[in-house]
Short mmCIF file of C-alpha atoms and ligand atoms in Angstrom, two decimals:
data_model
loop_
_atom_site.label_atom_id
_atom_site.label_comp_id
_atom_site.label_asym_id
_atom_site.label_seq_id
_atom_site.Cartn_x
_atom_site.Cartn_y
_atom_site.Cartn_z
CA MET A 1 0.00 0.01 0.01
CA LEU A 2 2.69 2.48 1.06
CA ASN A 3 4.96 1.35 -1.69
CA ARG A 4 2.21 1.83 -4.30
CA SER A 5 1.11 5.25 -2.91
CA ILE A 6 4.70 6.40 -2.63
CA ALA A 7 5.24 5.43 -6.29
CA ALA A 8 2.10 7.36 -7.20
CA CYS A 9 3.41 10.39 -5.37
CA PHE A 10 6.69 10.48 -7.26
CA ALA A 11 5.07 12.27 -10.15
CA ALA A 12 3.19 14.73 -7.99
CA ALA A 13 5.82 15.47 -5.35
CA SER A 14 6.13 19.26 -5.27
CA LEU A 15 6.50 20.22 -1.67
CA VAL A 16 9.73 21.98 -0.93
CA ALA A 17 10.87 22.19 2.68
CA LEU A 18 12.68 25.03 4.36
CA PRO A 19 16.30 24.18 5.14
CA VAL A 20 16.63 22.71 8.62
CA GLN A 21 19.46 24.01 10.73
CA ALA A 22 21.97 21.85 12.49
CA SER A 23 20.60 21.56 16.02
CA GLU A 24 17.08 21.66 14.84
CA VAL A 25 14.44 18.94 14.32
CA GLU A 26 11.63 19.36 11.81
CA VAL A 27 8.75 17.31 13.15
CA LEU A 28 5.68 16.19 11.23
CA HIS A 29 2.56 15.53 13.33
CA TRP A 30 -1.17 16.01 13.20
CA TRP A 31 -1.75 17.31 16.73
CA THR A 32 -3.71 20.52 16.29
CA SER A 33 -6.66 20.39 18.70
CA GLY A 34 -6.47 22.17 22.05
CA GLY A 35 -5.20 19.25 24.12
CA GLU A 36 -2.98 17.99 21.29
CA ALA A 37 -1.34 21.36 20.80
CA LYS A 38 -0.47 21.58 24.47
CA SER A 39 1.07 18.14 24.26
CA VAL A 40 3.26 19.16 21.30
CA ALA A 41 4.29 22.37 23.11
CA SER A 42 5.67 20.23 25.95
CA LEU A 43 7.84 18.23 23.53
CA LYS A 44 9.01 21.42 21.88
CA SER A 45 10.01 23.03 25.18
CA SER A 46 11.74 19.83 26.55
CA LEU A 47 13.85 19.82 23.37
CA GLN A 48 14.65 23.48 23.59
CA LYS A 49 16.00 22.89 27.07
CA ARG A 50 18.38 20.43 25.44
CA GLY A 51 19.43 23.07 22.91
CA VAL A 52 17.44 21.48 20.04
CA SER A 53 15.13 23.83 18.28
CA TRP A 54 11.84 22.85 16.74
CA GLN A 55 10.54 23.45 13.25
CA ASP A 56 6.87 22.66 13.37
CA PHE A 57 5.35 20.64 10.48
CA ALA A 58 1.76 20.22 11.58
CA VAL A 59 -0.73 18.86 9.12
CA ALA A 60 -4.29 19.11 10.52
CA GLY A 61 -6.74 16.21 10.27
CA GLY A 62 -7.73 13.85 13.05
CA GLY A 63 -6.41 10.26 12.79
CA GLY A 64 -3.55 11.48 10.59
CA GLU A 65 -4.58 10.58 7.14
CA ASN A 66 -3.75 14.00 5.71
CA ALA A 67 -0.36 14.04 7.50
CA MET A 68 0.61 10.71 6.02
CA THR A 69 -0.27 11.87 2.51
CA VAL A 70 1.94 14.94 2.92
CA LEU A 71 4.71 12.80 4.49
CA LYS A 72 4.74 10.52 1.40
CA SER A 73 5.13 13.57 -0.89
CA ARG A 74 8.03 14.95 1.15
CA ALA A 75 9.77 11.56 1.38
CA VAL A 76 9.54 10.83 -2.33
CA SER A 77 10.90 14.34 -3.19
CA GLY A 78 13.98 13.26 -1.26
CA ASN A 79 13.34 15.69 1.56
CA PRO A 80 11.69 13.92 4.51
CA PRO A 81 11.39 15.67 7.85
CA THR A 82 13.77 14.77 10.72
CA ALA A 83 11.05 12.92 12.53
CA ALA A 84 7.41 12.08 11.81
CA GLN A 85 4.48 10.73 13.79
CA ILE A 86 4.19 7.21 12.33
CA LYS A 87 2.54 4.27 14.02
CA GLY A 88 2.20 0.47 14.05
CA PRO A 89 2.84 -1.61 10.92
CA ASP A 90 3.49 1.54 8.91
CA ILE A 91 6.88 1.84 10.68
CA GLN A 92 7.84 -1.53 9.17
CA GLU A 93 6.73 -0.37 5.77
CA TRP A 94 8.86 2.84 6.00
CA GLY A 95 11.76 0.73 7.25
CA GLU A 96 11.47 -1.66 4.27
CA LEU A 97 11.59 1.25 1.90
CA GLY A 98 14.95 2.27 3.43
CA PHE A 99 13.92 5.65 4.84
CA LEU A 100 14.48 5.12 8.54
CA ALA A 101 17.51 5.77 10.75
CA SER A 102 18.50 3.50 13.61
CA ILE A 103 18.44 5.03 17.11
CA ASP A 104 19.46 1.72 18.64
CA ASP A 105 22.41 3.26 20.46
CA VAL A 106 20.10 5.62 22.34
CA ALA A 107 17.79 2.69 23.12
CA LYS A 108 20.58 0.55 24.38
CA LYS A 109 22.14 3.28 26.52
CA ASN A 110 18.74 4.03 28.09
CA ASN A 111 17.63 0.37 28.40
CA TRP A 112 14.44 0.79 26.34
CA ASP A 113 14.01 -2.99 26.15
CA GLY A 114 13.72 -2.92 29.92
CA VAL A 115 11.45 0.05 30.38
CA LEU A 116 8.97 -0.61 27.57
CA PRO A 117 6.30 -3.28 27.43
CA GLY A 118 6.89 -5.82 24.68
CA VAL A 119 3.74 -4.88 22.71
CA VAL A 120 5.14 -1.35 22.43
CA SER A 121 8.86 -2.02 21.85
CA ASP A 122 8.20 -4.72 19.16
CA VAL A 123 6.53 -2.08 16.97
CA MET A 124 9.29 0.49 17.35
CA LYS A 125 11.96 -1.78 15.80
CA TYR A 126 12.85 -2.56 12.23
CA GLN A 127 15.01 -5.65 11.74
CA GLY A 128 15.61 -5.72 15.48
CA LYS A 129 16.83 -2.11 15.77
CA TYR A 130 14.85 0.80 17.17
CA VAL A 131 13.87 3.28 14.44
CA ALA A 132 11.03 4.96 16.38
CA ALA A 133 10.33 6.25 19.93
CA PRO A 134 6.98 5.86 21.61
CA VAL A 135 5.37 8.82 23.43
CA ASN A 136 2.32 7.17 24.87
CA VAL A 137 -0.36 4.46 24.98
CA HIS A 138 -3.82 5.63 24.07
CA ARG A 139 -6.86 3.43 24.96
CA VAL A 140 -9.41 3.79 22.13
CA ASN A 141 -12.47 2.05 23.55
CA TRP A 142 -13.79 4.75 25.78
CA LEU A 143 -17.18 6.31 26.22
CA TRP A 144 -17.11 9.91 27.50
CA ALA A 145 -20.28 11.09 29.24
CA ASN A 146 -21.70 14.31 30.67
CA PRO A 147 -23.29 13.19 34.02
CA GLU A 148 -25.43 16.31 34.15
CA VAL A 149 -27.23 15.48 30.88
CA PHE A 150 -27.74 11.94 32.13
CA ARG A 151 -29.31 13.25 35.36
CA LYS A 152 -31.58 15.63 33.56
CA ALA A 153 -32.75 12.90 31.17
CA GLY A 154 -33.21 10.31 33.96
CA ALA A 155 -30.79 8.01 32.10
CA SER A 156 -27.93 5.85 33.37
CA ILE A 157 -24.54 5.34 31.78
CA PRO A 158 -24.74 2.21 29.64
CA THR A 159 -22.38 -0.71 29.99
CA THR A 160 -23.83 -2.96 27.25
CA TRP A 161 -24.88 -2.13 23.71
CA ALA A 162 -28.46 -3.24 24.38
CA ASP A 163 -28.65 -0.81 27.32
CA PHE A 164 -26.96 1.87 25.25
CA MET A 165 -29.94 1.94 22.87
CA VAL A 166 -32.38 2.24 25.85
CA GLN A 167 -30.49 5.09 27.51
CA ALA A 168 -29.69 6.91 24.31
CA LYS A 169 -33.50 6.94 23.50
CA LYS A 170 -34.24 8.51 26.90
CA ILE A 171 -31.62 11.17 26.32
CA GLN A 172 -32.97 11.93 22.88
CA ASP A 173 -36.51 12.11 24.22
CA ALA A 174 -35.31 14.65 26.81
CA GLY A 175 -34.16 16.86 23.99
CA TYR A 176 -30.38 16.25 23.95
CA ILE A 177 -28.12 14.70 21.29
CA ALA A 178 -27.43 11.21 22.59
CA LEU A 179 -24.18 10.59 20.72
CA ALA A 180 -21.80 13.40 19.77
CA HIS A 181 -20.09 12.29 16.55
CA GLY A 182 -18.12 13.66 13.71
CA GLY A 183 -18.94 12.20 10.34
CA GLN A 184 -15.46 11.55 9.03
CA ALA A 185 -14.37 8.13 7.90
CA TRP A 186 -11.86 7.58 10.70
CA GLN A 187 -14.34 8.53 13.40
CA ASP A 188 -17.04 6.20 11.87
CA ASN A 189 -14.31 3.47 12.01
CA THR A 190 -13.40 4.32 15.59
CA VAL A 191 -17.02 3.72 16.67
CA PHE A 192 -17.21 0.60 14.50
CA GLU A 193 -14.11 -0.72 16.28
CA ALA A 194 -15.78 -0.21 19.71
CA VAL A 195 -18.86 -2.14 18.54
CA VAL A 196 -16.69 -4.97 17.15
CA LEU A 197 -14.97 -5.38 20.54
CA GLY A 198 -18.18 -4.88 22.58
CA VAL A 199 -20.28 -7.29 20.51
CA GLY A 200 -17.72 -9.87 19.48
CA GLY A 201 -15.23 -9.85 22.44
CA ALA A 202 -11.42 -9.95 22.22
CA GLU A 203 -11.12 -13.37 20.72
CA TYR A 204 -13.44 -12.56 17.80
CA TYR A 205 -11.75 -9.14 17.41
CA LYS A 206 -8.31 -10.70 17.11
CA LYS A 207 -9.40 -13.48 14.75
CA ALA A 208 -11.47 -11.26 12.48
CA PHE A 209 -9.65 -7.91 12.55
CA VAL A 210 -6.05 -8.78 13.31
CA GLU A 211 -5.62 -12.27 11.80
CA LEU A 212 -8.21 -11.59 9.13
CA ASP A 213 -9.65 -15.09 9.57
CA MET A 214 -12.39 -15.57 6.97
CA LYS A 215 -14.33 -17.93 9.14
CA ALA A 216 -14.61 -15.36 11.89
CA LEU A 217 -15.36 -12.55 9.42
CA ASN A 218 -18.08 -14.64 7.82
CA SER A 219 -19.60 -15.67 11.18
CA SER A 220 -22.97 -14.51 12.49
CA THR A 221 -21.12 -12.35 15.03
CA THR A 222 -20.24 -9.99 12.16
CA ASP A 223 -23.94 -9.67 11.32
CA GLU A 224 -24.66 -8.81 14.88
CA VAL A 225 -21.79 -6.17 14.83
CA PHE A 226 -23.26 -4.46 11.83
CA LYS A 227 -26.78 -4.59 13.30
CA VAL A 228 -25.65 -2.77 16.39
CA PHE A 229 -23.45 -0.34 14.45
CA GLY A 230 -26.42 0.54 12.28
CA GLU A 231 -28.68 1.15 15.22
CA LEU A 232 -26.32 3.98 16.31
CA ARG A 233 -27.22 5.97 13.17
CA GLN A 234 -30.46 7.22 14.83
CA PHE A 235 -28.62 8.77 17.82
CA ILE A 236 -26.38 11.23 16.08
CA ASP A 237 -27.45 14.66 14.87
CA ALA A 238 -27.96 15.88 11.31
CA ASN A 239 -24.91 18.22 11.54
CA ALA A 240 -22.45 15.38 12.21
CA PRO A 241 -21.05 15.10 8.59
CA GLY A 242 -17.58 16.50 8.39
CA ARG A 243 -17.44 17.57 12.00
CA ASP A 244 -13.98 17.37 13.72
CA TRP A 245 -13.67 14.98 16.70
CA ASN A 246 -12.78 17.70 19.11
CA VAL A 247 -15.89 19.70 18.15
CA ALA A 248 -17.87 16.58 18.97
CA THR A 249 -16.09 16.43 22.33
CA SER A 250 -16.97 20.03 22.97
CA MET A 251 -20.66 19.13 22.59
CA VAL A 252 -20.34 16.68 25.54
CA ILE A 253 -18.34 19.27 27.47
CA ASN A 254 -20.96 21.96 27.10
CA GLY A 255 -23.98 19.72 27.71
CA GLU A 256 -25.43 19.71 24.18
CA ALA A 257 -24.75 15.95 23.91
CA ALA A 258 -24.59 13.16 26.40
CA MET A 259 -21.80 10.83 25.10
CA GLN A 260 -18.95 10.45 22.64
CA ILE A 261 -17.14 7.23 21.76
CA MET A 262 -13.60 8.17 21.22
CA GLY A 263 -10.05 7.36 22.30
CA ASP A 264 -8.69 9.13 25.34
CA TRP A 265 -7.15 11.99 23.38
CA ALA A 266 -10.71 13.33 24.09
CA LYS A 267 -9.65 13.72 27.66
CA GLY A 268 -7.10 16.26 26.57
CA GLU A 269 -10.03 18.47 25.45
CA PHE A 270 -11.92 18.15 28.74
CA ALA A 271 -8.66 19.09 30.46
CA VAL A 272 -8.13 22.14 28.37
CA ALA A 273 -11.66 23.16 29.14
CA GLY A 274 -10.87 22.87 32.90
CA LYS A 275 -13.10 19.93 33.46
CA ASN A 276 -12.42 17.21 36.07
CA ALA A 277 -12.77 13.52 35.68
CA GLY A 278 -15.42 11.84 37.77
CA THR A 279 -17.36 15.05 38.42
CA ASP A 280 -17.61 17.20 35.31
CA PHE A 281 -17.29 14.20 33.01
CA VAL A 282 -17.28 10.49 33.30
CA CYS A 283 -15.09 7.98 31.45
CA VAL A 284 -16.15 4.38 31.16
CA ALA A 285 -15.17 1.56 28.77
CA ALA A 286 -17.27 1.61 25.61
CA PRO A 287 -20.30 -0.73 26.06
CA GLY A 288 -19.36 -4.35 26.44
CA THR A 289 -15.59 -3.65 26.50
CA SER A 290 -14.67 -3.31 30.16
CA ASP A 291 -12.42 -6.37 29.89
CA GLY A 292 -10.85 -5.20 26.69
CA PHE A 293 -8.32 -2.52 25.69
CA THR A 294 -7.81 -1.36 22.06
CA PHE A 295 -4.30 0.12 22.25
CA ASN A 296 -2.95 2.82 20.04
CA VAL A 297 0.69 3.92 20.49
CA ASP A 298 1.85 7.27 19.18
CA SER A 299 5.44 7.23 18.14
CA PHE A 300 7.97 9.28 16.18
CA ALA A 301 10.04 7.57 13.51
CA PHE A 302 13.35 9.08 12.47
CA PHE A 303 14.33 9.64 8.91
CA GLN A 304 17.91 9.20 7.63
CA GLN A 305 20.00 12.29 7.68
CA SER A 306 23.47 12.72 6.22
CA ASP A 307 24.43 15.68 8.48
CA VAL A 308 25.92 14.48 11.78
CA ASN A 309 24.46 17.47 13.70
CA LYS A 310 20.99 16.51 12.56
CA GLN A 311 21.66 12.89 13.52
CA SER A 312 22.64 14.05 16.99
CA ALA A 313 19.48 16.29 17.25
CA GLN A 314 17.45 13.14 16.39
CA LYS A 315 19.13 11.18 19.16
CA ALA A 316 18.48 13.97 21.63
CA MET A 317 14.80 13.88 20.64
CA ALA A 318 14.61 10.13 20.99
CA GLU A 319 16.29 10.23 24.39
CA GLU A 320 14.01 13.06 25.61
CA ILE A 321 10.88 11.19 24.51
CA LEU A 322 11.49 8.26 26.78
CA GLY A 323 12.61 10.42 29.74
CA THR A 324 10.40 10.12 32.83
CA ASN A 325 9.72 13.87 33.03
CA PHE A 326 8.62 14.17 29.45
CA GLN A 327 6.47 10.93 29.60
CA GLU A 328 4.60 12.45 32.60
CA VAL A 329 4.04 15.98 31.34
CA PHE A 330 3.13 14.95 27.81
CA ASN A 331 0.64 12.26 28.87
CA LEU A 332 -1.07 14.52 31.46
CA ASN A 333 -1.90 16.82 28.57
CA LYS A 334 -2.59 14.23 25.91
CA GLY A 335 -5.05 12.05 27.88
CA SER A 336 -2.98 8.88 27.30
CA ILE A 337 -0.78 6.92 29.69
CA PRO A 338 3.05 6.80 29.55
CA ALA A 339 4.56 4.22 27.23
CA ARG A 340 7.27 3.78 29.80
CA LEU A 341 6.67 1.31 32.60
CA GLY A 342 7.07 2.04 36.32
CA MET A 343 6.01 5.69 36.14
CA ALA A 344 4.64 7.51 39.22
CA ARG A 345 0.88 7.58 39.05
CA ALA A 346 0.10 10.38 41.57
CA LYS A 347 -0.51 13.22 39.14
CA PHE A 348 -2.77 11.17 36.81
CA ASP A 349 -6.60 11.24 37.13
CA THR A 350 -8.95 8.32 37.64
CA CYS A 351 -9.39 7.76 33.86
CA ALA A 352 -5.67 7.36 33.44
CA HIS A 353 -5.58 5.04 36.49
CA ASP A 354 -8.32 2.84 34.99
CA SER A 355 -6.38 2.77 31.68
CA MET A 356 -3.09 1.92 33.42
CA ASN A 357 -4.85 -0.93 35.40
CA ALA A 358 -6.66 -2.18 32.32
CA PHE A 359 -3.45 -2.16 30.26
CA VAL A 360 -1.81 -4.53 32.75
CA SER A 361 -4.90 -6.74 33.42
CA THR A 362 -5.87 -7.15 29.68
CA ALA A 363 -2.24 -7.96 28.78
CA GLN A 364 -2.68 -11.00 31.07
CA SER A 365 -6.26 -11.88 30.18
CA GLY A 366 -5.88 -11.63 26.42
CA GLY A 367 -8.14 -8.55 26.18
CA LEU A 368 -5.33 -6.26 24.96
CA VAL A 369 -5.86 -5.85 21.19
CA PRO A 370 -4.27 -3.46 18.69
CA SER A 371 -6.62 -0.73 17.29
CA PHE A 372 -7.36 -1.35 13.63
CA ALA A 373 -9.03 2.07 13.36
CA HIS A 374 -5.79 3.76 14.43
CA GLY A 375 -3.21 1.92 12.35
CA MET A 376 -1.93 -0.60 14.83
CA ALA A 377 -3.37 -3.90 13.64
CA VAL A 378 -3.17 -4.56 9.93
CA PRO A 379 -1.29 -3.27 6.86
CA GLY A 380 -2.40 0.04 5.45
CA ALA A 381 -4.32 -1.45 2.52
CA VAL A 382 -6.41 -3.60 4.74
CA ALA A 383 -6.99 -0.82 7.26
CA GLY A 384 -8.13 1.41 4.42
CA ALA A 385 -10.54 -1.29 3.19
CA ILE A 386 -12.12 -1.69 6.64
CA THR A 387 -12.44 2.06 7.05
CA ASP A 388 -14.16 2.43 3.67
CA VAL A 389 -16.68 -0.37 4.47
CA ALA A 390 -17.41 1.05 7.97
CA THR A 391 -17.96 4.63 6.74
CA ASN A 392 -20.04 3.60 3.69
CA TYR A 393 -22.17 1.35 5.89
CA PHE A 394 -22.70 4.00 8.56
CA ASN A 395 -23.69 6.62 6.02
CA SER A 396 -26.25 4.58 4.18
CA ASP A 397 -29.05 2.19 4.90
CA THR A 398 -27.07 -0.84 3.96
CA SER A 399 -28.37 -4.00 5.72
CA PRO A 400 -26.14 -5.91 8.18
CA ALA A 401 -25.95 -8.89 5.74
CA ASP A 402 -24.71 -6.55 2.94
CA GLY A 403 -22.31 -4.81 5.34
CA LYS A 404 -20.78 -8.16 6.18
CA ALA A 405 -20.54 -9.23 2.54
CA GLN A 406 -18.82 -5.90 1.69
CA LEU A 407 -16.37 -6.20 4.52
CA VAL A 408 -15.34 -9.73 3.56
CA ALA A 409 -15.00 -8.80 -0.10
CA ALA A 410 -13.02 -5.61 0.63
CA ILE A 411 -10.60 -7.41 3.04
CA GLN A 412 -10.02 -10.23 0.60
CA ALA A 413 -9.23 -7.76 -2.16
CA ALA A 414 -6.76 -5.80 0.05
CA MET A 415 -4.83 -8.87 1.42
C1 BGC B 503 -3.71 9.54 17.38
C2 BGC B 503 -3.88 10.51 18.49
C3 BGC B 503 -4.66 11.78 17.93
C4 BGC B 503 -5.93 11.29 17.36
C5 BGC B 503 -6.82 12.41 16.81
C6 BGC B 503 -5.04 9.20 16.73
O1 BGC B 503 -4.84 8.35 15.66
O2 BGC B 503 -3.11 8.39 17.82
O3 BGC B 503 -2.62 10.93 18.97
O4 BGC B 503 -4.93 12.58 19.08
O5 BGC B 503 -5.66 10.39 16.27
O6 BGC B 503 -6.09 13.13 15.85
#
């Protein structure tokens, strides 16, 4: 997928970058919402303290699709940034194309193999050497709720999908938007992923959406997944199409809507708005997923540089990212939990504590699964096929049986 799209970009590559100075890193990312921008600012200032200046290369667009398109153009024009936010199997694809620089000496010096969980460190390596540094672990299967709206509607926070439909109806009848949602493909897919885990459980999730097992994909569980997913259409408002995820979060913050299903980067928006977990807003696992954890690790991959000063700026950035101070400050702003193990918990809120506990317990129980909606589970072509089916289904009146047939066909074609 990446190979093909990079080849396609060769002809079109036209972006020219500004020259990067020696002790400077030019960093591509897609963190432009309130909470995200605060998180980037903490990375920028940590690096400045090390004498490394920051050239910002932000490409807006939740989920990062736009940023990845721009990155491909820059890379094929022979001018990649110093570092770029790249995740999951994409890191391997960039490694295979020969773009990435090893930062293994930094990793060895700082014992990354010892301080990172295996599910995280495995993804950061290409051919056994670190080429990327993880900043966090996001849990994607969250439901964010405004307790005041629930009180006013006489509704209770749902823990199963069946109950979700009952409570959402009460909220709607009381005059509120039940589910704040942004109608963008990646957000549709984020909700779809929560339904897959909640309806099917972790074993089905892994078989169908990680191993791409045709028997699991063709099973009646997939019909049930599409049925539940389709039922959610009635609970979003008519203005959802095109809406950014953080605008949807703000609808929960200001009491216009009761709930949002979104990864815990949403918590960064509650934090920026001065809201407290447990009182102003409530975080619970998305319906049916309390014993599951869809993980999404943000990481920066480093692009090969010929200039030794730029190489050392990259290494300073890699070292800073795994430092305990940075891991704490960044994740307090971002809504995620540190990628690094053994961090002090005191400054983190109850949602982060829940996430930290669930990360450990689901790793033991088998409920820890990579997020397919956020580029952690399957190659880009398959991820794209799943996204297309999920968004087409959600934005039409396709039947569950047809949704399943389209999913199976699209995955088969992309494999
Ligand atoms: C990233 C998050 C980001 C979110 C919204 C996810 O794919 O992992 O860091 O906040 O997209 O843009």
